[in-house]
GROMACS .gro file of C-alpha atoms in nm:
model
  404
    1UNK     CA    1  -1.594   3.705  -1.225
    2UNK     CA    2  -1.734   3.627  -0.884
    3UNK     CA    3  -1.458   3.649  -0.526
    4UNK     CA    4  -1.472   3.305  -0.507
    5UNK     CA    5  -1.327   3.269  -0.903
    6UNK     CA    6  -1.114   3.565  -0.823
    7UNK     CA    7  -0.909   3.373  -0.571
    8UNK     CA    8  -0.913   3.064  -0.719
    9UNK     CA    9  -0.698   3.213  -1.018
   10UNK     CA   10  -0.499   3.420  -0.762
   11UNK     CA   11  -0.423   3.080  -0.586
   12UNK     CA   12  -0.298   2.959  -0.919
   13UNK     CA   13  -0.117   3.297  -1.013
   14UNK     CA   14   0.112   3.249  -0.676
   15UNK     CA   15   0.139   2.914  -0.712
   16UNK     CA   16   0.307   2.907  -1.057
   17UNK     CA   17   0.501   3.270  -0.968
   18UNK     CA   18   0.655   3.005  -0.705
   19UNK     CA   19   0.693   2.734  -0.921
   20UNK     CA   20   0.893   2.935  -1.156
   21UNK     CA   21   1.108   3.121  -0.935
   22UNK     CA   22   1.156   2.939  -0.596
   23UNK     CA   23   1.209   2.938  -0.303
   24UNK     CA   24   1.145   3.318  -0.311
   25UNK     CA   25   1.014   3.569  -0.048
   26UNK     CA   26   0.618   3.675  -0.031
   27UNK     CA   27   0.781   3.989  -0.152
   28UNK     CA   28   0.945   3.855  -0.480
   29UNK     CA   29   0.632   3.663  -0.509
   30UNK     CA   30   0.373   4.006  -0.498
   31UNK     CA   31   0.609   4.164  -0.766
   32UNK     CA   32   0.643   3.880  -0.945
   33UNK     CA   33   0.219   3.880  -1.001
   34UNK     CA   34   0.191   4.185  -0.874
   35UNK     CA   35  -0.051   4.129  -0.606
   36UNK     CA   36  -0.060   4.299  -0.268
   37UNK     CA   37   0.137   4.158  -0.021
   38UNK     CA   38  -0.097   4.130   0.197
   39UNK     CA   39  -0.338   3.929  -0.055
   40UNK     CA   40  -0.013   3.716  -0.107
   41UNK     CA   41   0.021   3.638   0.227
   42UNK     CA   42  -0.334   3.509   0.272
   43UNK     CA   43  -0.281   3.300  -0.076
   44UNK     CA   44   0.012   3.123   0.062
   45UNK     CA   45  -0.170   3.047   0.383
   46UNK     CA   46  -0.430   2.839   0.173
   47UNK     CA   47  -0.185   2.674  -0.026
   48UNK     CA   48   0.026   2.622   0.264
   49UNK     CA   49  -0.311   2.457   0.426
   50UNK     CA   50  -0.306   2.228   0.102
   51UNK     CA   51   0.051   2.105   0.112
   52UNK     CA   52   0.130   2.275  -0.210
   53UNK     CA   53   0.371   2.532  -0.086
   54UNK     CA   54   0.612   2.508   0.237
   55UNK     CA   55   0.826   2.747   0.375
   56UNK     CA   56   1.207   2.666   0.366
   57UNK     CA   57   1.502   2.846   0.559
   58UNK     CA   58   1.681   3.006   0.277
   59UNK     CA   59   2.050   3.144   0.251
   60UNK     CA   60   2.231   3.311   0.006
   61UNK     CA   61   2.580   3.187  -0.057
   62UNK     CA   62   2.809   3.458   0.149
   63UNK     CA   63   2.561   3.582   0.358
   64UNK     CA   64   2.498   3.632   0.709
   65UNK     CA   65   2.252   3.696   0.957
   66UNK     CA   66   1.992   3.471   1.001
   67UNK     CA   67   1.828   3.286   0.684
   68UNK     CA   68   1.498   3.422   0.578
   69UNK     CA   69   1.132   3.222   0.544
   70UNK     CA   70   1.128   3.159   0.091
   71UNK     CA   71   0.817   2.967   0.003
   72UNK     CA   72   0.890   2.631  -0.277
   73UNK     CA   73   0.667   2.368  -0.371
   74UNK     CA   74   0.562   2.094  -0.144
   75UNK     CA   75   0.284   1.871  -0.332
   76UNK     CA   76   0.435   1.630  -0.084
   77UNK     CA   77   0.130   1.483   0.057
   78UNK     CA   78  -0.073   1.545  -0.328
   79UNK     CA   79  -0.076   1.288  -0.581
   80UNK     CA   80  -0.180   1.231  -0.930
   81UNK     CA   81  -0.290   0.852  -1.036
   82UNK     CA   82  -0.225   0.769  -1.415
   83UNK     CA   83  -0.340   0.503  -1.564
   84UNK     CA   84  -0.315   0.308  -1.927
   85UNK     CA   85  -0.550   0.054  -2.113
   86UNK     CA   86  -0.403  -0.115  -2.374
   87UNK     CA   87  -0.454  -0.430  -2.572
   88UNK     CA   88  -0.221  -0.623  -2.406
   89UNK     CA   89  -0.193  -0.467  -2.032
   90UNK     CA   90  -0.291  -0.263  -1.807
   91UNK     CA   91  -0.057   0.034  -1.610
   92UNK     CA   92  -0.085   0.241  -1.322
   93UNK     CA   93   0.177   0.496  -1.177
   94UNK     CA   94   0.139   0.736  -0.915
   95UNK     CA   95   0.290   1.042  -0.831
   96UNK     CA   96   0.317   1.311  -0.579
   97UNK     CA   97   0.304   1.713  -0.690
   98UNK     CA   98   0.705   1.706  -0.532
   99UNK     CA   99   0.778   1.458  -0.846
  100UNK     CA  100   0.857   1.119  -0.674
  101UNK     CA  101   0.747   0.832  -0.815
  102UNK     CA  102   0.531   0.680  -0.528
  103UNK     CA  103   0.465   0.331  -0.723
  104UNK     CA  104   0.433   0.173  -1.074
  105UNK     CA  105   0.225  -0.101  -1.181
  106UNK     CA  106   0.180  -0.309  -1.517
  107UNK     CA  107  -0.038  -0.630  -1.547
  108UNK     CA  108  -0.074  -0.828  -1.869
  109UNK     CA  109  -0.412  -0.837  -1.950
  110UNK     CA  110  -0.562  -0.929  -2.278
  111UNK     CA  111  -0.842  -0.613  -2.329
  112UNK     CA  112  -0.930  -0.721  -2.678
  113UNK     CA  113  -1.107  -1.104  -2.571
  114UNK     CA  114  -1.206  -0.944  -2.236
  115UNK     CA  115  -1.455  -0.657  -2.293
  116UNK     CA  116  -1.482  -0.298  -2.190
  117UNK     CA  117  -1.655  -0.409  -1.853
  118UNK     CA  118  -1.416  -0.678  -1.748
  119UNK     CA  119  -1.126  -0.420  -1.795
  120UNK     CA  120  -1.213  -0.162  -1.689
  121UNK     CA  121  -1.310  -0.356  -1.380
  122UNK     CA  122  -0.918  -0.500  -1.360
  123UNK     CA  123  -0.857  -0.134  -1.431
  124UNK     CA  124  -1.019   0.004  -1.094
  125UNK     CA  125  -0.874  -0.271  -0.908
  126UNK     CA  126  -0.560  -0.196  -0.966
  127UNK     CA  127  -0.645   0.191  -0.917
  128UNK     CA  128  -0.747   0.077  -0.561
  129UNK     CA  129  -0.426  -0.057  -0.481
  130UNK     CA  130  -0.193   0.232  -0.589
  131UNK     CA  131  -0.501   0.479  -0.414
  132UNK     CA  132  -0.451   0.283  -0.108
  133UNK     CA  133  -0.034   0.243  -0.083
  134UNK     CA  134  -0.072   0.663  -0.165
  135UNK     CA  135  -0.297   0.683   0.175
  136UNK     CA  136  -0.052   0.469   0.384
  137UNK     CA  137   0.239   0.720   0.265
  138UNK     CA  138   0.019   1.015   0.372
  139UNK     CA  139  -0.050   1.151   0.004
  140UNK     CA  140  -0.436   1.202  -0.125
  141UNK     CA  141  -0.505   1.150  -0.441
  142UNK     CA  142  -0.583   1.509  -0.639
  143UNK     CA  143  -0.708   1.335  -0.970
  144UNK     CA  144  -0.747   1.020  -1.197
  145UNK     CA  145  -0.589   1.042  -1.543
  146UNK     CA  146  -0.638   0.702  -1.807
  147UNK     CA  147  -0.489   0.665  -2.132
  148UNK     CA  148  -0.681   0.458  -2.387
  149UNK     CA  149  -0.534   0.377  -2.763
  150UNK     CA  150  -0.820   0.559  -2.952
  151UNK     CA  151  -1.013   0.881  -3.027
  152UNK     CA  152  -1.163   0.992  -2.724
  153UNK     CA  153  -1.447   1.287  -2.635
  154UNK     CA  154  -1.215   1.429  -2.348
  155UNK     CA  155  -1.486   1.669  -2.261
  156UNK     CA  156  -1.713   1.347  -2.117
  157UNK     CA  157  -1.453   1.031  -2.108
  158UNK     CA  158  -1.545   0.835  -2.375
  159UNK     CA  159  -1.380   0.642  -2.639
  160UNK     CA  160  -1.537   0.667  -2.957
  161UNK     CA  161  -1.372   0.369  -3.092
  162UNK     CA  162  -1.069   0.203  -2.996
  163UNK     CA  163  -1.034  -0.082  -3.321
  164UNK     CA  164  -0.746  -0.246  -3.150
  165UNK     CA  165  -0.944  -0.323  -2.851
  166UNK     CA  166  -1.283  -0.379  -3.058
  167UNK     CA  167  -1.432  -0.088  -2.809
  168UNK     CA  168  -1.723   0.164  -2.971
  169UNK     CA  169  -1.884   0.419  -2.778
  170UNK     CA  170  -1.746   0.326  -2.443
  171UNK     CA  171  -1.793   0.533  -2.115
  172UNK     CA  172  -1.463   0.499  -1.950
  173UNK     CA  173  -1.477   0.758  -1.688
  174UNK     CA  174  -1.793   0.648  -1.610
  175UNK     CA  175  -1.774   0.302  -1.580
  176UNK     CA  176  -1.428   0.392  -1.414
  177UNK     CA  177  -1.595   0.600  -1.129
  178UNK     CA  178  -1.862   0.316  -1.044
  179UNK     CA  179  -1.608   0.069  -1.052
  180UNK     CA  180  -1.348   0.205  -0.819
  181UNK     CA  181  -1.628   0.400  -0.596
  182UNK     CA  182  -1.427   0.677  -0.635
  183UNK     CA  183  -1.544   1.005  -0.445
  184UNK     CA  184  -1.749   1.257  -0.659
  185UNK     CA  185  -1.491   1.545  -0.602
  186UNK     CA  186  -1.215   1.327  -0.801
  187UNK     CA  187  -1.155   1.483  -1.127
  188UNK     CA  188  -1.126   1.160  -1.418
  189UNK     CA  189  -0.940   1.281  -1.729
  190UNK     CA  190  -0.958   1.024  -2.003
  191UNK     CA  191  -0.739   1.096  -2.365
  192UNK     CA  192  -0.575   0.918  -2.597
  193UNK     CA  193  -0.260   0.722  -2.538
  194UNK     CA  194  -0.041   0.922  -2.747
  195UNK     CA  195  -0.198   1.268  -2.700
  196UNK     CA  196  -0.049   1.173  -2.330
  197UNK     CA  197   0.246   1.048  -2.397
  198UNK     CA  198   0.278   1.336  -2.617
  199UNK     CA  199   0.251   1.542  -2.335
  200UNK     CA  200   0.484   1.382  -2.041
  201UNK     CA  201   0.755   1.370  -2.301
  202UNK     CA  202   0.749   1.737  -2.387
  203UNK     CA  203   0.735   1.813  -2.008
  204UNK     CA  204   1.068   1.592  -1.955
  205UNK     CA  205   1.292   1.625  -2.219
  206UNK     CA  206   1.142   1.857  -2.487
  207UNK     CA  207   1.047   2.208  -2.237
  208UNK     CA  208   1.186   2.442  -2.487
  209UNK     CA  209   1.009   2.255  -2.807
  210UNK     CA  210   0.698   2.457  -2.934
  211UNK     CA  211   0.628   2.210  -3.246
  212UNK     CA  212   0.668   1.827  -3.142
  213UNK     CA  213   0.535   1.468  -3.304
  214UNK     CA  214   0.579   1.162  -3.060
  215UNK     CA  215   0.470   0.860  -3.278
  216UNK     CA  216   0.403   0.536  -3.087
  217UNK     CA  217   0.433   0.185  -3.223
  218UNK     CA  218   0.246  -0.179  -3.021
  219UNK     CA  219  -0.090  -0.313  -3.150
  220UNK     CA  220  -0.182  -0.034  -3.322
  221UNK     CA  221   0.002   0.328  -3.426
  222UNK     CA  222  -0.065   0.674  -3.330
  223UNK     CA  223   0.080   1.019  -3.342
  224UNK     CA  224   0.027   1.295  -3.047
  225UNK     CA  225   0.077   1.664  -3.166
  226UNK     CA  226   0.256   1.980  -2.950
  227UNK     CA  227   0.158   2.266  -3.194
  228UNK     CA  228   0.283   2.573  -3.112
  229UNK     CA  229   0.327   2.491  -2.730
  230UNK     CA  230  -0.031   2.352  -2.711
  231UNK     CA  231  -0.154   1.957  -2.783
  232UNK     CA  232  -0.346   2.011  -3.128
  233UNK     CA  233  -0.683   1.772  -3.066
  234UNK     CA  234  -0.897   1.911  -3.356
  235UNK     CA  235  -1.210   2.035  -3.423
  236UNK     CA  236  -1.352   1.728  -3.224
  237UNK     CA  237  -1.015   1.615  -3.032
  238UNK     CA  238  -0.965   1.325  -3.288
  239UNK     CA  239  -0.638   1.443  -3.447
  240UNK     CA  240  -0.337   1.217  -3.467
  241UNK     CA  241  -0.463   0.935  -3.562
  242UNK     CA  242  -0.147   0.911  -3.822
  243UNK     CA  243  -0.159   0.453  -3.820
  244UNK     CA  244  -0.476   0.477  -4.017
  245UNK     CA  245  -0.319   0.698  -4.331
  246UNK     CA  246  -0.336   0.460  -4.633
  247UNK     CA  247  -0.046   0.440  -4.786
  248UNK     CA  248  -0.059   0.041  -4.917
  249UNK     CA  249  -0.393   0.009  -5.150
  250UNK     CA  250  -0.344  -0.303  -5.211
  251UNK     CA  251  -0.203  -0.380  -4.863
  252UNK     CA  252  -0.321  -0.621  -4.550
  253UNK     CA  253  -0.663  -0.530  -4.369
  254UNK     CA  254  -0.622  -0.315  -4.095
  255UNK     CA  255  -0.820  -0.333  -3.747
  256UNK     CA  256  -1.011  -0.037  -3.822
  257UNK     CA  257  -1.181  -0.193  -4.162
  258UNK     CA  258  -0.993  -0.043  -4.430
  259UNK     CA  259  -0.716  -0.200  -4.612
  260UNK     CA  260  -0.295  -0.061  -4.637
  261UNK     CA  261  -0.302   0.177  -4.368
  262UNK     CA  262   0.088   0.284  -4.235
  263UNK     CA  263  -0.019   0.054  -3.890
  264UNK     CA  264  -0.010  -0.240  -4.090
  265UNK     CA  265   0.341  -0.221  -4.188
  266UNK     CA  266   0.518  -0.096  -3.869
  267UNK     CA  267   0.279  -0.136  -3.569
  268UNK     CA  268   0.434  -0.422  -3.302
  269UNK     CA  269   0.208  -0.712  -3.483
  270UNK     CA  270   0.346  -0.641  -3.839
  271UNK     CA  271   0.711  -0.591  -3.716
  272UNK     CA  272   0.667  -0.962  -3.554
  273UNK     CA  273   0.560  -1.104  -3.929
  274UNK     CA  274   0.859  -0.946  -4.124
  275UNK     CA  275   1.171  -0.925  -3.836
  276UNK     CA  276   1.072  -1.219  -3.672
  277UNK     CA  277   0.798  -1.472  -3.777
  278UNK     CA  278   0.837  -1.716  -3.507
  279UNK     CA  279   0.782  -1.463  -3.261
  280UNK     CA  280   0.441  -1.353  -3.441
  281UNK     CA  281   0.361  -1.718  -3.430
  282UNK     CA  282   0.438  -1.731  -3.069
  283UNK     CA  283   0.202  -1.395  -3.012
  284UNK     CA  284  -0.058  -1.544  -3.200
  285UNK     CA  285  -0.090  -1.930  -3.053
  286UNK     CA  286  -0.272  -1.994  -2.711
  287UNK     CA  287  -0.159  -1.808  -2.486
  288UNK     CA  288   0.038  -1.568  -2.652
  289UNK     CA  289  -0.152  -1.256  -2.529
  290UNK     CA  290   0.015  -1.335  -2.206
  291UNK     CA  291   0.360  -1.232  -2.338
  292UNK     CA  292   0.390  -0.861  -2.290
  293UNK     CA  293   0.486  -0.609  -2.598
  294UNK     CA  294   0.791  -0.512  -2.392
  295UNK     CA  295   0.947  -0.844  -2.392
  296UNK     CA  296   0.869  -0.868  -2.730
  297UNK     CA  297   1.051  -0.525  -2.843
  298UNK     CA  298   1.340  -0.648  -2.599
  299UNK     CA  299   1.324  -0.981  -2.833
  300UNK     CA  300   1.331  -0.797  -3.151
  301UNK     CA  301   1.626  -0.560  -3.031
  302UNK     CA  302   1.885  -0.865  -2.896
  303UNK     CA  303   1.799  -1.035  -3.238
  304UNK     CA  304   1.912  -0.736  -3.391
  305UNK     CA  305   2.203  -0.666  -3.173
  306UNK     CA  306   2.334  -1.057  -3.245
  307UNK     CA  307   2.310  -0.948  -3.619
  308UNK     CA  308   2.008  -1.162  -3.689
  309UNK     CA  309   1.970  -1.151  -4.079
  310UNK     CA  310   1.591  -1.157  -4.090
  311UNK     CA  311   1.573  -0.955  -3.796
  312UNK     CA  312   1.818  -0.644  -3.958
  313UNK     CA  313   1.630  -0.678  -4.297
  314UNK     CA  314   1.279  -0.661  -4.159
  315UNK     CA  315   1.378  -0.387  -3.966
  316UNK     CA  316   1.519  -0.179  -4.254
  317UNK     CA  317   1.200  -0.236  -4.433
  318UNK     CA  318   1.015  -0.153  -4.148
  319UNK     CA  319   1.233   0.162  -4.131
  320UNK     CA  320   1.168   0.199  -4.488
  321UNK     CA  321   0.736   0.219  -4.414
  322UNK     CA  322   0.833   0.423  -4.141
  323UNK     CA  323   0.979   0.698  -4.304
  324UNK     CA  324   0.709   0.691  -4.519
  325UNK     CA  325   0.453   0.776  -4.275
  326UNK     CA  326   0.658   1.074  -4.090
  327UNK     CA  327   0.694   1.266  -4.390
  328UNK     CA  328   0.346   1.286  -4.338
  329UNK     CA  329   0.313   1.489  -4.030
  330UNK     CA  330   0.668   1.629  -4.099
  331UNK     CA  331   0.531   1.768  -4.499
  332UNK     CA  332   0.211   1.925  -4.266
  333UNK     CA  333   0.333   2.063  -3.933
  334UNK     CA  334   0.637   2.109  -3.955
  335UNK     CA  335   0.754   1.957  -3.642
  336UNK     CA  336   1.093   2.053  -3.433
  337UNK     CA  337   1.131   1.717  -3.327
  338UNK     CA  338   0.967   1.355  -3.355
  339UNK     CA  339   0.962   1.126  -3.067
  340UNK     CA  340   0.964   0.779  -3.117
  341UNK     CA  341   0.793   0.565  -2.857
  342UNK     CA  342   0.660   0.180  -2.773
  343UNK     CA  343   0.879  -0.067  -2.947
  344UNK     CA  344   0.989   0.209  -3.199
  345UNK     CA  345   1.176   0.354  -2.914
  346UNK     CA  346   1.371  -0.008  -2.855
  347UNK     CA  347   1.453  -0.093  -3.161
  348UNK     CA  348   1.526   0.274  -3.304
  349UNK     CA  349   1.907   0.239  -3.396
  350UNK     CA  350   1.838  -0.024  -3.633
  351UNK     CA  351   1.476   0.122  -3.782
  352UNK     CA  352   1.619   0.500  -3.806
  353UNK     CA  353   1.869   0.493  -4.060
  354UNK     CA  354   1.615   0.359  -4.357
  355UNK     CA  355   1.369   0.598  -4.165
  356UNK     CA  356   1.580   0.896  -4.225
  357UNK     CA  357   1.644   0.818  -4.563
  358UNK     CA  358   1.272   0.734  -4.694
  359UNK     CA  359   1.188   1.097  -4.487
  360UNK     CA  360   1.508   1.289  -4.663
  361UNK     CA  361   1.369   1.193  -5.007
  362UNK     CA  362   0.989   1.233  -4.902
  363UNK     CA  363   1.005   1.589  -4.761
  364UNK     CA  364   0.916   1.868  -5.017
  365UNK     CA  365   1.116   2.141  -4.883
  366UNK     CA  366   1.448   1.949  -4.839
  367UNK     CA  367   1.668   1.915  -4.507
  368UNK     CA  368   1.536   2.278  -4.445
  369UNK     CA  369   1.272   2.095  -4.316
  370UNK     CA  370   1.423   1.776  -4.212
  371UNK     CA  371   1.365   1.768  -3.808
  372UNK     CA  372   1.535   1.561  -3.520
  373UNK     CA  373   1.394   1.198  -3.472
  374UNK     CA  374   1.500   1.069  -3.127
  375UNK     CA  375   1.372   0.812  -2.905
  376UNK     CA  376   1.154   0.806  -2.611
  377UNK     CA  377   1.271   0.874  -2.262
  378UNK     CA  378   0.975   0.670  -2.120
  379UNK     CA  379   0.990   0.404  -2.376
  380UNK     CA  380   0.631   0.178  -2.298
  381UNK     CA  381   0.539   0.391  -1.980
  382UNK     CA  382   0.511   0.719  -2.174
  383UNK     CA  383   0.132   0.715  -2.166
  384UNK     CA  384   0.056   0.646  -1.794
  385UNK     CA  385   0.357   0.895  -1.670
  386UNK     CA  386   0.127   1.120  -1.906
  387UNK     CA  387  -0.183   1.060  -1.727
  388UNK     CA  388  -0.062   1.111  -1.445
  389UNK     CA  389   0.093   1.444  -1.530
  390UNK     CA  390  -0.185   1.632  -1.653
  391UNK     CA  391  -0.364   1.600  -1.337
  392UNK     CA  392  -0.023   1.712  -1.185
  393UNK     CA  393  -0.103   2.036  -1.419
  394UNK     CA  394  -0.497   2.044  -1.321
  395UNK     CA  395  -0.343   2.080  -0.968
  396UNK     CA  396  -0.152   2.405  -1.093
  397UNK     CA  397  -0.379   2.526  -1.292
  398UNK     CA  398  -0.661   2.513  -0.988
  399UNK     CA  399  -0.469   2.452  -0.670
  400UNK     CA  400  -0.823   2.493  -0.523
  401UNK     CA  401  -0.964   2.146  -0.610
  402UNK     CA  402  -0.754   2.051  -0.329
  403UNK     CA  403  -0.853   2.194  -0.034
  404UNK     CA  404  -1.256   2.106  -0.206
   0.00000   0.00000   0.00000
């Protein structure tokens, strides 16, 4: 390993020793990675230089004397920029390295009628505008993250097929780049929407989780998988795909091209035809791509919540197809917990208990195995608040990239 690699993973070593333990002294930081102090010293002078680290008067409760220098995170004047394609809309949210929420963005768009070019195009607009507000605040942007529903080469930023958008072999970071003229030294990160999602809820609410499923419900459904404190991808980062598991033979025709797969019975679209069929009429006349899925789970939830007949019994038998398809990953992995998100998240109190039963009598090793099925804390913005935080983690990882 060359100098230059050398203190690139030092800068990272103090960075996460003060991440961990802050605000702490250069001294508790050398012993903590046990580093010179002088070689400490310089470290925090870089990342200092980067607005990653700040020094803060610091006091112990009952002491006196004057209040030492500790060093804790800044990422102040950093950002991270996620952003989320899906069939219905587009979202952007960015965010500093400090953890404020600079600004959020959603915009219907219809991605299925209006091509890969057209938006992406909308896409990088609305990049440029949260890129822009970030600059007026003082904060540059350290990195691009998008979330798009489908498999997805991470390695180059292309989805391999999205079947919900009708997209095949686009290049999103790409065509991304060009769009928004973004600078060379921005790092794009394209993944799939639930890998993501998978992610920014394990940071928030599941820390302590090694084994975690977060299962999201709109056009389509897909499952992203924390295995053993690390996202499982698969041999070619195409794992999860858990809405395309048959488990209907002689079911509807699904997006993808084959027929009775689990997205059919639960995804947002099939919920609409058995909870609420005016609504799916609604969704599909003129016009109806313009009414967001949001709305449309917050439709489906006060129906239930008046005690809607059709809506309660489509939503058990949702529940019912739901169950179904979490014994799946539950009968395989193993999982601690299961996070619900999209509209599953809304509606969850009246899909879970038919859930829980079809999963009780599906699993093979009995409530040994059962696991805890709880809702989203992000509900529908899961995915971009995921993009956005694994460049927050490509910062910590290489606190570098930066100052490059």
């Amino acid at each position: 390993m060359d100098q230059v690699s050398v203190r690139r993973a030092n800068l990272a070593l103090v960075l996460a020793e003060v991440r961990s333990s802050g605000p702490a002294s250069r001294a508790t930081v050398a012993r903590g990675t046990g580093l010179t102090r002088a070689t400490v010293s310089s470290l925090v002078g870089e990342l200092i230089e980067h607005g990653l680290v700040r020094e803060a008067d610091f006091q112990q409760d009952g002491s006196v004397g004057r209040p030492g220098r500790h060093l804790e995170v800044d990422g102040r004047t950093v950002g991270a920029l996620g952003l989320e394609i899906n069939s219905r809309y587009l979202a952007a949210c960015s965010v500093d390295l400090a953890g404020r929420t600079l600004q959020e963005r959603r915009l219907v768009h219809d991605a299925t009628t209006r091509g890969a070019e057209e938006t992406i195009r909308a896409l990088a607009s609305l990049a440029g505008e949260l890129v822009e507000h970030a600059g007026r605040a003082g904060v540059r942007m350290a990195g691009v993250g998008v979330a798009v529903p489908g498999p997805v080469a991470v390695a180059t930023g292309r989805v391999r097929s999205a079947p919900n958008l009708h997209w095949h072999d686009v290049p999103v970071a790409e065509l991304l780049r060009s769009m928004a003229a973004l600078p060379d030294d921005l790092g794009v990160v394209v993944d799939n929407e639930a890998n993501l999602a998978a992610l920014a809820e394990w940071d928030h609410s599941h820390a302590g989780v090694t084994d975690l499923v977060y299962v999201t419900g709109e056009a389509g459904m897909g499952a992203g998988i924390v295995s053993g404190g690390r996202l499982l991808r698969g041999a070619s980062g195409f794992s999860g795909e858990l809405g395309h598991v048959q488990v209907d033979p002689a079911g509807a025709r699904c997006a993808c091209g084959r027929t009775g797969c689990l997205e059919t019975k639960v995804a947002l679209p099939a919920a609409l035809r058995t909870a609420a069929p005016d609504l799916a009429l609604a969704a599909g006349a003129e016009g109806g791509a313009a009414w967001d899925p949001q709305e449309q789970a917050a439709e489906l939830m006060r129906r239930a919540a008046s005690g809607d007949p059709r809506t309660l019994a489509g939503l058990d038998e949702i529940g019912r197809w739901l169950g179904t398809g979490l014994s799946v990953p539950v009968n395989l992995l193993n999982p601690e917990v299961i996070v619900l998100g999209g509209y599953f998240a809304a509606v969850a109190p009246y899909l879970l208990p038919a859930a829980m039963r079809e999963l009780r009598a599906r699993v093979v090793a009995g409530d040994a195995a059962l696991c805890r099925v709880t809702g989203s804390a992000f509900g529908f913005a899961a995915a971009v608040r995921g993009a956005a935080g694994v460049i927050v983690e490509e910062v910590f990882a290489d606190p570098g990239r930066v100052g490059r």
